[in-house]
Short mmCIF file of C-alpha atoms in Angstrom, two decimals:
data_model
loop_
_atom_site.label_atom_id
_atom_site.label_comp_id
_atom_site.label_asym_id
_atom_site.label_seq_id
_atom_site.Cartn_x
_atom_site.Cartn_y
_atom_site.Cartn_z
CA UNK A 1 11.84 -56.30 -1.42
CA UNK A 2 14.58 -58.85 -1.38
CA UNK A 3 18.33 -57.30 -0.99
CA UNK A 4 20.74 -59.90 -1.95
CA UNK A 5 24.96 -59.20 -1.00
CA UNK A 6 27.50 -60.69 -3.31
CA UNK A 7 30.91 -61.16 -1.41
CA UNK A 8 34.23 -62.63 -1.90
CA UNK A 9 33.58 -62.72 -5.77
CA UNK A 10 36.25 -61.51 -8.24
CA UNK A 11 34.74 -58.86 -10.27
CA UNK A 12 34.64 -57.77 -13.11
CA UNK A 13 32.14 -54.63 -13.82
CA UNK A 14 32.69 -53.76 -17.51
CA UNK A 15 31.90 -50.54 -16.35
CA UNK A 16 34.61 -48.35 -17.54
CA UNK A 17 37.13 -51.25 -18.54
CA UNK A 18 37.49 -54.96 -18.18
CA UNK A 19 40.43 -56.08 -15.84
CA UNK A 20 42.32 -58.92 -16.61
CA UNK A 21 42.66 -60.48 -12.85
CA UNK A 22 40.34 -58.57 -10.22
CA UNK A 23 41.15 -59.79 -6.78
CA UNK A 24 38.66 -61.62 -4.64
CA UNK A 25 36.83 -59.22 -2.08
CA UNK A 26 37.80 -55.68 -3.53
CA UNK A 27 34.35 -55.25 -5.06
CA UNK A 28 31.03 -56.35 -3.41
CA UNK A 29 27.44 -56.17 -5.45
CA UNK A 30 24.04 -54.98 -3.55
CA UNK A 31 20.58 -55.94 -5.17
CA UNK A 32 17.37 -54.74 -4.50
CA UNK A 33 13.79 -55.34 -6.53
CA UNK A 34 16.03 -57.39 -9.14
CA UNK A 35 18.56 -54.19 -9.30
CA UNK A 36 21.90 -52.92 -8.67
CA UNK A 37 22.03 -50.30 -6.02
CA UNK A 38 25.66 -50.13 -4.80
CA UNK A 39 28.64 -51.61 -6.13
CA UNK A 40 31.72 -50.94 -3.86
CA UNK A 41 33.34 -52.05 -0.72
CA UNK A 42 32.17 -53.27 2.50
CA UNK A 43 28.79 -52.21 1.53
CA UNK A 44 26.10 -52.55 4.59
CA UNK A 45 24.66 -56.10 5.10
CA UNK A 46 21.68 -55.15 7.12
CA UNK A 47 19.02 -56.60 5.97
CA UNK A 48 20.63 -58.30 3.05
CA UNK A 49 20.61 -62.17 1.96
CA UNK A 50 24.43 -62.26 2.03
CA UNK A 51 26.03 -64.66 -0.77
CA UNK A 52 29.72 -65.40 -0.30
CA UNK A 53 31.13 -66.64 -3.90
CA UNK A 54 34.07 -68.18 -2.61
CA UNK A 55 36.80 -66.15 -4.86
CA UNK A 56 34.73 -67.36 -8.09
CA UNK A 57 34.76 -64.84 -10.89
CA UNK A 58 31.95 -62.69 -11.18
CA UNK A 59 30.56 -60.57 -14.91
CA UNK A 60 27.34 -59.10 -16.09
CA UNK A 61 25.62 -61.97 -17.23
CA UNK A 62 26.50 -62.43 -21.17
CA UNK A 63 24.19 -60.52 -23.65
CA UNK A 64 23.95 -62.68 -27.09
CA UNK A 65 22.64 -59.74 -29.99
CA UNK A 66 22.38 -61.39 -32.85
CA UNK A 67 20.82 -64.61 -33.66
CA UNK A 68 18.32 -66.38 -35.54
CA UNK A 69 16.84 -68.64 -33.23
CA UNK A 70 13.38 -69.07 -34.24
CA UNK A 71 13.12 -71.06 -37.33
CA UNK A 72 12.26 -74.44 -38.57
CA UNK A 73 13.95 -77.17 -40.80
CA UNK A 74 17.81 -78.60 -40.84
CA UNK A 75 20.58 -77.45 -43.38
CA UNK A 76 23.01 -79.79 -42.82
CA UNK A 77 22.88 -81.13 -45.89
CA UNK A 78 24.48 -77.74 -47.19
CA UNK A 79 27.00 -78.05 -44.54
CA UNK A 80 28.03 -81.56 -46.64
CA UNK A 81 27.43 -79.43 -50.27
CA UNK A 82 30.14 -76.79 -48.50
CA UNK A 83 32.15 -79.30 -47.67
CA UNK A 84 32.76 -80.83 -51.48
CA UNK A 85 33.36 -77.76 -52.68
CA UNK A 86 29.68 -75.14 -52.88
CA UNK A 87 29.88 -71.73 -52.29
CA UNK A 88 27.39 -70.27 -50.02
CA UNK A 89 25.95 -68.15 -52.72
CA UNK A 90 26.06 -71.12 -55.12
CA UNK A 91 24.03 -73.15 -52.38
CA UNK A 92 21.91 -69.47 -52.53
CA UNK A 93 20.91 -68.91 -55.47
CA UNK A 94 19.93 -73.00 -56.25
CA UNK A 95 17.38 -72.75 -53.91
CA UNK A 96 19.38 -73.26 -50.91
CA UNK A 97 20.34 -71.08 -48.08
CA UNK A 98 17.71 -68.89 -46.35
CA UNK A 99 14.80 -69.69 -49.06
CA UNK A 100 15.12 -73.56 -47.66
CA UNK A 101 14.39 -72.40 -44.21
CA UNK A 102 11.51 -70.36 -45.33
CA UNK A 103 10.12 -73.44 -46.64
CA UNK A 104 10.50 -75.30 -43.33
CA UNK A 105 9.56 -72.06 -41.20
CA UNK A 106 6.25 -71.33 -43.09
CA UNK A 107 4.85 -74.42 -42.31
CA UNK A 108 4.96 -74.26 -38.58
CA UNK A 109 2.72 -72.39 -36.24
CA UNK A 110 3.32 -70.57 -33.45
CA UNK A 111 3.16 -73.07 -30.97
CA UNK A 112 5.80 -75.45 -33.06
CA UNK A 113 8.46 -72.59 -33.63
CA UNK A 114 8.30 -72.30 -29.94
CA UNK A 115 8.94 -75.99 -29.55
CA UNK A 116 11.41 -76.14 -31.71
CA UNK A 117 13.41 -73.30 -30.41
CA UNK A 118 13.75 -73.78 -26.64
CA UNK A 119 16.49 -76.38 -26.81
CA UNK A 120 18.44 -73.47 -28.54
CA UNK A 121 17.49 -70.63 -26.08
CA UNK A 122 18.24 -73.39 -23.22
CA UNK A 123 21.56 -74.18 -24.39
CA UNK A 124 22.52 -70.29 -24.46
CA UNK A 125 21.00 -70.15 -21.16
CA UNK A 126 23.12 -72.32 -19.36
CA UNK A 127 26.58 -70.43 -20.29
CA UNK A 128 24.61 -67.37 -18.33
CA UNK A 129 22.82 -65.66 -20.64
CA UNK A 130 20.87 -62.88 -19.52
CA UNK A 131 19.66 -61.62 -23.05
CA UNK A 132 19.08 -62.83 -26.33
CA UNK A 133 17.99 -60.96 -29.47
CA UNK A 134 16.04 -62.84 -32.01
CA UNK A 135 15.29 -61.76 -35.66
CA UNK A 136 12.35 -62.88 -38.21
CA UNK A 137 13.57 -63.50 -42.02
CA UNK A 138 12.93 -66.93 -42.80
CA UNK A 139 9.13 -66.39 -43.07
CA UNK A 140 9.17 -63.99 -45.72
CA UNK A 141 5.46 -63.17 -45.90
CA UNK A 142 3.47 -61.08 -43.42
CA UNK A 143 2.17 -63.64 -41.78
CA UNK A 144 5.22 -65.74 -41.37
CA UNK A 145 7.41 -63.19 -40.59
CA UNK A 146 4.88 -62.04 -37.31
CA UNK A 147 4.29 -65.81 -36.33
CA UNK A 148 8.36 -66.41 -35.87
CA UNK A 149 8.12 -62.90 -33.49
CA UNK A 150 5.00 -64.19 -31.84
CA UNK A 151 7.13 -66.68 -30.92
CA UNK A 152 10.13 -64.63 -29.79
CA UNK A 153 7.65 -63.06 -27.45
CA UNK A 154 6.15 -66.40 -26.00
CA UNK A 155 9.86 -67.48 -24.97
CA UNK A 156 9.87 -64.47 -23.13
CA UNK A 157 7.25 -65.69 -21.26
CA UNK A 158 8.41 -69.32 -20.75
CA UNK A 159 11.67 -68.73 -19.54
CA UNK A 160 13.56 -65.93 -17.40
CA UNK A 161 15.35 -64.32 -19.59
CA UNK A 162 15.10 -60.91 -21.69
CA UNK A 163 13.96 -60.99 -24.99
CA UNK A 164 14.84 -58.26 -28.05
CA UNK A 165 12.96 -59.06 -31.60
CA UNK A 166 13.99 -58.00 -34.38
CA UNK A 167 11.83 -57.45 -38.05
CA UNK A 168 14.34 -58.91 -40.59
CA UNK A 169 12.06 -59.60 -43.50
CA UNK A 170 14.34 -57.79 -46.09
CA UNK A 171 16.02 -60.96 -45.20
CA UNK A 172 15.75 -62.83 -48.81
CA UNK A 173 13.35 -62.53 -51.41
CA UNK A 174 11.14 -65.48 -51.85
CA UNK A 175 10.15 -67.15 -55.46
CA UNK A 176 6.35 -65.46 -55.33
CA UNK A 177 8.91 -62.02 -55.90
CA UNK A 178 11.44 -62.91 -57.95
CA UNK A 179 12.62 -60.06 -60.35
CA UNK A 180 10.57 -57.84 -58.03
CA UNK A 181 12.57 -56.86 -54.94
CA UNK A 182 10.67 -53.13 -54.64
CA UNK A 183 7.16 -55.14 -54.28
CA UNK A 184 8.45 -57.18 -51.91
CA UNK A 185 9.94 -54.32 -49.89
CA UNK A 186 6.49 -52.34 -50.11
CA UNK A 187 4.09 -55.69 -49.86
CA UNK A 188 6.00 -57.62 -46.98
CA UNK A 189 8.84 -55.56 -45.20
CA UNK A 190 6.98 -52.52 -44.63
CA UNK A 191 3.49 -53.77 -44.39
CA UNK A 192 4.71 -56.63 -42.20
CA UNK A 193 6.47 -53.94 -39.77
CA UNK A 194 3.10 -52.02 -39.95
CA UNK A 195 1.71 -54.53 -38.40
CA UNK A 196 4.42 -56.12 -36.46
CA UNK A 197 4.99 -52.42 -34.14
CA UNK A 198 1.11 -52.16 -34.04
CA UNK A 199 0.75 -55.86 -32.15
CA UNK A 200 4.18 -55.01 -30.33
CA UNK A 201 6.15 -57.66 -31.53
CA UNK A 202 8.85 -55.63 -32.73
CA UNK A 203 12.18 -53.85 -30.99
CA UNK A 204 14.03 -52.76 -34.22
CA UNK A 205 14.79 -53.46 -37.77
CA UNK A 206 17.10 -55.37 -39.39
CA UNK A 207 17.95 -56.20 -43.30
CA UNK A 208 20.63 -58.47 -45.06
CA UNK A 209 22.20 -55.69 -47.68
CA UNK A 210 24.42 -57.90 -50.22
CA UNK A 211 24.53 -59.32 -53.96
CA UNK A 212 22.16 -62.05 -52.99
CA UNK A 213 20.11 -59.94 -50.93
CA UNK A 214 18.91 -56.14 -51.19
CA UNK A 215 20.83 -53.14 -52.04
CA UNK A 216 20.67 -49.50 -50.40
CA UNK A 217 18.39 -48.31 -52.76
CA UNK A 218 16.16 -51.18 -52.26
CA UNK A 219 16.37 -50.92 -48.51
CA UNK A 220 15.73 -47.16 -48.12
CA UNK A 221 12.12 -47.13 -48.06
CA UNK A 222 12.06 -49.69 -45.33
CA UNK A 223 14.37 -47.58 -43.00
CA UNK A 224 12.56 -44.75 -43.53
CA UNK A 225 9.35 -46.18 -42.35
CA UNK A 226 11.40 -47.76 -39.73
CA UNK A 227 12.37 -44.26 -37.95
CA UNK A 228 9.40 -43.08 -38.85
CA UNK A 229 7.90 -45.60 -36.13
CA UNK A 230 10.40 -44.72 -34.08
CA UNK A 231 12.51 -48.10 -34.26
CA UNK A 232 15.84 -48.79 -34.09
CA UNK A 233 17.48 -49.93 -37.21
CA UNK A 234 20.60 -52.15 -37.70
CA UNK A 235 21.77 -54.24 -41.00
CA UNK A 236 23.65 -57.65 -41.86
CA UNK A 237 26.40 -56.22 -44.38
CA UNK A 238 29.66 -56.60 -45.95
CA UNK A 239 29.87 -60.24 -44.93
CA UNK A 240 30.41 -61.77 -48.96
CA UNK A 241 31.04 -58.53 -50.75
CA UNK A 242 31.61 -54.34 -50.27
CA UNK A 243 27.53 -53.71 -51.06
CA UNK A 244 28.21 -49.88 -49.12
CA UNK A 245 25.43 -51.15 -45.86
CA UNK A 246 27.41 -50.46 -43.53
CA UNK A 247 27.70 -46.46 -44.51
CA UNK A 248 24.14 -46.37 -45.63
CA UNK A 249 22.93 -47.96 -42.08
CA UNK A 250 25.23 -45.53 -40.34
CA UNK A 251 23.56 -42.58 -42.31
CA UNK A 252 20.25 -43.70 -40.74
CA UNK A 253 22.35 -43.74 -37.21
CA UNK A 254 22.00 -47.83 -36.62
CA UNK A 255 22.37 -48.94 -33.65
CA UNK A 256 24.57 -51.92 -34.76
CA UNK A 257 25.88 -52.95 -38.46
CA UNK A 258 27.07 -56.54 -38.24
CA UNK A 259 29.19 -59.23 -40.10
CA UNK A 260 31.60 -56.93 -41.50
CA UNK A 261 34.11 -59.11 -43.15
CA UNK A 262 34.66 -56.60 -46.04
CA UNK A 263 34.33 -53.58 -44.14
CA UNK A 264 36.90 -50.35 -44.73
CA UNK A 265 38.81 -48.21 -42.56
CA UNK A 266 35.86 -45.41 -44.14
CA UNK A 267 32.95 -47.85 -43.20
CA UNK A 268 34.97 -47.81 -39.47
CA UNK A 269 35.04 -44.03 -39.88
CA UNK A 270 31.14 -43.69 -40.54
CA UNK A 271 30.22 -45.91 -37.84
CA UNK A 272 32.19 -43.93 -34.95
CA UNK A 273 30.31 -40.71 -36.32
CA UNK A 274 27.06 -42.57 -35.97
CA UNK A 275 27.92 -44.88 -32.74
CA UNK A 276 27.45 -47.81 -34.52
CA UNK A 277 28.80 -51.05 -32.74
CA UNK A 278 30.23 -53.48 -35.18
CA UNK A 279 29.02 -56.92 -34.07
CA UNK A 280 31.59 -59.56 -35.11
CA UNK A 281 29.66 -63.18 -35.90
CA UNK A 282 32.78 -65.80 -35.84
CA UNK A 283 30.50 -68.58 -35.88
CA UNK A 284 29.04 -67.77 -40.07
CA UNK A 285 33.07 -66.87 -40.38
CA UNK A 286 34.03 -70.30 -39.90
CA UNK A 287 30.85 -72.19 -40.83
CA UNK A 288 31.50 -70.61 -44.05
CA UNK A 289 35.30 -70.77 -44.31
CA UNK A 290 36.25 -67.43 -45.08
CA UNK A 291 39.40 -66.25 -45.65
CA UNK A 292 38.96 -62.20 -44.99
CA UNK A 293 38.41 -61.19 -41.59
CA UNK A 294 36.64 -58.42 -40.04
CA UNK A 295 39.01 -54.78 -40.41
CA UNK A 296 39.55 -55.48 -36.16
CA UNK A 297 42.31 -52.83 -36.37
CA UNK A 298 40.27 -50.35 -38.16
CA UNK A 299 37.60 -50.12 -35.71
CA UNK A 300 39.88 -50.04 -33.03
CA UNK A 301 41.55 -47.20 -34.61
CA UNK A 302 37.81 -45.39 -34.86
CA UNK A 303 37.30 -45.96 -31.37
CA UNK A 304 34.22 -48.02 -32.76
CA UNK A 305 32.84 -50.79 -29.77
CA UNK A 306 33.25 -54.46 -30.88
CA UNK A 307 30.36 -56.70 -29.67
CA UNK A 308 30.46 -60.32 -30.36
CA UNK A 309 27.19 -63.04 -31.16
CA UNK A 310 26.27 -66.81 -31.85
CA UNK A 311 24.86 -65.63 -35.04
CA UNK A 312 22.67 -68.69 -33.94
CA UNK A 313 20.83 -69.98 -37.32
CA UNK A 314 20.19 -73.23 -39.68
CA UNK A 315 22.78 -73.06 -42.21
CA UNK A 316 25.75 -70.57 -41.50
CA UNK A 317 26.36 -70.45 -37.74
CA UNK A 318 24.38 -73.60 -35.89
CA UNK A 319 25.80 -71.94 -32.72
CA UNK A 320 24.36 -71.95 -29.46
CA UNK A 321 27.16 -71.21 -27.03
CA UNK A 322 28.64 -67.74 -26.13
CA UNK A 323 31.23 -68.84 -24.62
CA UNK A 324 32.54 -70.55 -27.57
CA UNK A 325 31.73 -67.63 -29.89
CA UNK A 326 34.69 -65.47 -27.63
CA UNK A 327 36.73 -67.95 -28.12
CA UNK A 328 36.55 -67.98 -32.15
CA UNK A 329 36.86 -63.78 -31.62
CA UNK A 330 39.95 -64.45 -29.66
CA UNK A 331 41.32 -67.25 -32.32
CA UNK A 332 40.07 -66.13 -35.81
CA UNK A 333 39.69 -62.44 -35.30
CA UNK A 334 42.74 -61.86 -32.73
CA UNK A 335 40.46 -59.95 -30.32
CA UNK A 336 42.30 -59.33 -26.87
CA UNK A 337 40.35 -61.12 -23.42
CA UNK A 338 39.16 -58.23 -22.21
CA UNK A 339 37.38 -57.11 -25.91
CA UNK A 340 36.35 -60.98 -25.73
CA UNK A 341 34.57 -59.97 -22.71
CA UNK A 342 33.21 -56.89 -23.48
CA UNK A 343 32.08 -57.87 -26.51
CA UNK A 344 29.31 -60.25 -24.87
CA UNK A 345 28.90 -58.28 -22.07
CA UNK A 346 28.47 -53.82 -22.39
CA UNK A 347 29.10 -53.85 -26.25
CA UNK A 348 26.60 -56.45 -26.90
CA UNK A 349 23.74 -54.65 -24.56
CA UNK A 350 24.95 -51.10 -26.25
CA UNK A 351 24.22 -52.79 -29.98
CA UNK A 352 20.26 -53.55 -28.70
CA UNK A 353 19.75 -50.46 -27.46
CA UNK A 354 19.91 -51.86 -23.58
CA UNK A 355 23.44 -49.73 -22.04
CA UNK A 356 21.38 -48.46 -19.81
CA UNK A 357 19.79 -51.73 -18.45
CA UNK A 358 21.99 -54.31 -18.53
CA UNK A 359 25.68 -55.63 -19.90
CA UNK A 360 27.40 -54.24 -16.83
CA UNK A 361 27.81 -54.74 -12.96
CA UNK A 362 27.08 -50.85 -12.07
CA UNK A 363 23.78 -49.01 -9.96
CA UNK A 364 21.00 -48.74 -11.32
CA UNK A 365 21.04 -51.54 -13.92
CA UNK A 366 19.28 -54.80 -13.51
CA UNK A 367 21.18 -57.36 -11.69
CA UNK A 368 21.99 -59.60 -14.15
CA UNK A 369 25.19 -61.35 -13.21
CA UNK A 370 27.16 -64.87 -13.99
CA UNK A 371 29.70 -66.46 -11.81
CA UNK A 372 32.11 -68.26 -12.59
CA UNK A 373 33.96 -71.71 -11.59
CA UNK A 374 37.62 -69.52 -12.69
CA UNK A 375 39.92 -67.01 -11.54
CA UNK A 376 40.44 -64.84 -14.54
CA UNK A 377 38.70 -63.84 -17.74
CA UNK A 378 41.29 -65.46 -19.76
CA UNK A 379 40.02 -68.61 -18.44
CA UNK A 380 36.85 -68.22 -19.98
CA UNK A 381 37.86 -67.22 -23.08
CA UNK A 382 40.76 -70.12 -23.55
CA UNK A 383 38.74 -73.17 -23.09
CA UNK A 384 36.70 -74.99 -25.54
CA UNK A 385 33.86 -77.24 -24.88
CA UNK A 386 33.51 -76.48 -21.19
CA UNK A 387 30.91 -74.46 -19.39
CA UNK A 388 32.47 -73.22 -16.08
CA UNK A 389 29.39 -71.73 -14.92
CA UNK A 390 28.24 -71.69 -11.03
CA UNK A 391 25.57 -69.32 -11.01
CA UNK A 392 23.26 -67.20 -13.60
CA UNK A 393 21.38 -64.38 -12.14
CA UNK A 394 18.51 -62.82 -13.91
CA UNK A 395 16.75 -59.88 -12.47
CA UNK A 396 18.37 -60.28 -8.72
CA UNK A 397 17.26 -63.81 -8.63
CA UNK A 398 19.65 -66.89 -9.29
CA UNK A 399 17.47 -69.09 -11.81
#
């Protein structure tokens, strides 16, 4: 097996903390079989491909858990409506919003979806990501809904990089179900997921819990059946409104509850209990021009871990960069560097379900790394529009 050295690098672990400025040198990173197997000093070089990084910064490669990156269409004519004046729910409820992408998304195959969403995964890609989750919901039938995760799979497969799916048909409801949000639920969230964990397309479950959306009650059935199969369940929530998803996902012990814009210091309370990471989506904040931010303080006071996202999708966060995504947690949500940093790196991997695999520069863990044309985190954070990045490493292997 190939055992790769990492030298002279500045690094930066997120194991336990995230230093501001790590000298050059103090830390050194063995690899084996695409793993971590020491992280120390002066580790032994027998054997080893040794790779001096010339002082460069090194951290676990980025992790980017929530996004939408399968899907088919264009809204930017909505982002024109917003900008004379429509309300995202206003754009909703006309027609708009996520029912226009299921429009566009249900008449692709497989094979098209794919097409259409490599540019994204590329572009995420080459600011170092490691790890990308990507959700259904703009189907919204079975058979939709399992082609967009089909597709999830297959760019997997294409390029070197993990992929985590999620089953977000309680996404919308679509016209065929109007006035009938329990059929829906019954027909296509939870007969979809049937199927969806018997082809092994899906990693968890997801929902959008809000006015325009589903409510708890409405959603219960579909977590049930989702521990049942013995999936991980997280929910969009609180973004436009208080609809009470974050406490109801906590109740069901989700692994992540995210948007959070209207959130309490209670909802921060319930999610500590439960180990729920809140994962903060900038990009739909200021897509969407919102004026009430995330309860940062809150969570902090909970102890709850803060993970941060593209929120990738067609109308409310056309984001593909990570990079820029700490930068709008650093400028719109007043999140330090270091929970920046975290926040794409060990928070992000905790809120999949992957602590234990990746997200951090520690033994054991794959060796998924990024280095860095800077000297300090900061630098990575502060700059918009450029992609310092010398090196990703997936698996061991620098691809």
């Amino acid at each position: 097996m190939t055992r790769t050295l990492w030298t002279n690098a500045r690094v930066v672990t997120a194991d336990g903390g995230i230093d501001r400025g790590p000298e050059p040198g103090a830390i050194e990173v063995l690899a084996e079989g695409g793993r971590i197997v020491a992280v120390g000093a002066d580790l032994p070089r027998e054997g080893a491909r040794v790779v001096d990084c010339e002082g460069r910064l090194m951290t676990p490669a980025p992790v980017d858990c929530h996004t939408h990156l399968v899907f088919g269409g264009d809204r930017a004519r909505e982002f024109e409506m917003r900008l004379d004046g429509a309300a995202y729910e206003e754009i909703a409820r006309a027609g708009g919003g996520i029912k226009a992408s299921m429009r566009a998304t249900r008449e692709m195959g497989i094979e098209a979806l794919v097409e259409a969403s490599l540019p994204r995964l590329d572009h995420l890609l080459a600011e170092g990501v490691s790890t990308v989750e990507i959700k259904s919901g703009y189907g919204l039938s079975v058979e939709a809904e399992l082609n967009m995760l089909r597709a999830a799979r297959r760019l997997e497969v294409l390029r070197p990089v993990r992929i985590r799916t999620t089953w977000l048909a309680a996404h919308a409801l679509p016209p065929e179900y109007a006035g009938r949000p329990g059929d829906y639920i019954r027909d296509v969230a939870i007969a979809g997921l049937e199927q969806a964990h018997a082809e092994g397309l899906v990693d968890a479950v997801d929902s959008f819990c809000e006015t325009i959306a589903f409510s708890t009650a409405e959603l219960e059935p579909l977590y049930r059946k989702a521990l049942a199969l013995g999936l991980p369940v997280k929910i969009h929530s609180e973004q436009l409104s208080h609809s009470g998803g974050t406490a109801f996902a906590a109740r069901f012990g989700a692994v992540s509850a995210d948007h959070l814009e209207h959130a309490t210091a209670a909802d921060a309370r319930a999610m500590a209990a439960s180990g729920t990471v809140a994962v903060l989506l900038p990009g739909a904040f200021y897509m969407l021009r919102e004026t009430v931010a995330p309860p940062v303080a809150a969570f902090r006071e909970a102890g709850v871990p803060m993970a941060l996202a593209t929120d990738c999708n067609p109308g409310t966060s056309p984001l593909t960069s990570i990079l820029m995504a700490m930068n709008m947690g650093a400028t719109l949500f007043r999140l330090t560097v270091p929970e920046c940093l975290a926040g794409v790196t060990c928070n992000a991997a905790r809120a999949l379900g992957l602590a234990g695999e990746t997200g951090r520069i520690a033994a054991g863990l794959s060796a998924d790394l990024a280095l860095w044309n800077v000297e300090t985190p900061a630098q990575l954070v502060a700059r918009i529009g450029f992609n310092p990045l010398h090196a990703r490493i997936f698996q061991g292997e620098t691809v």
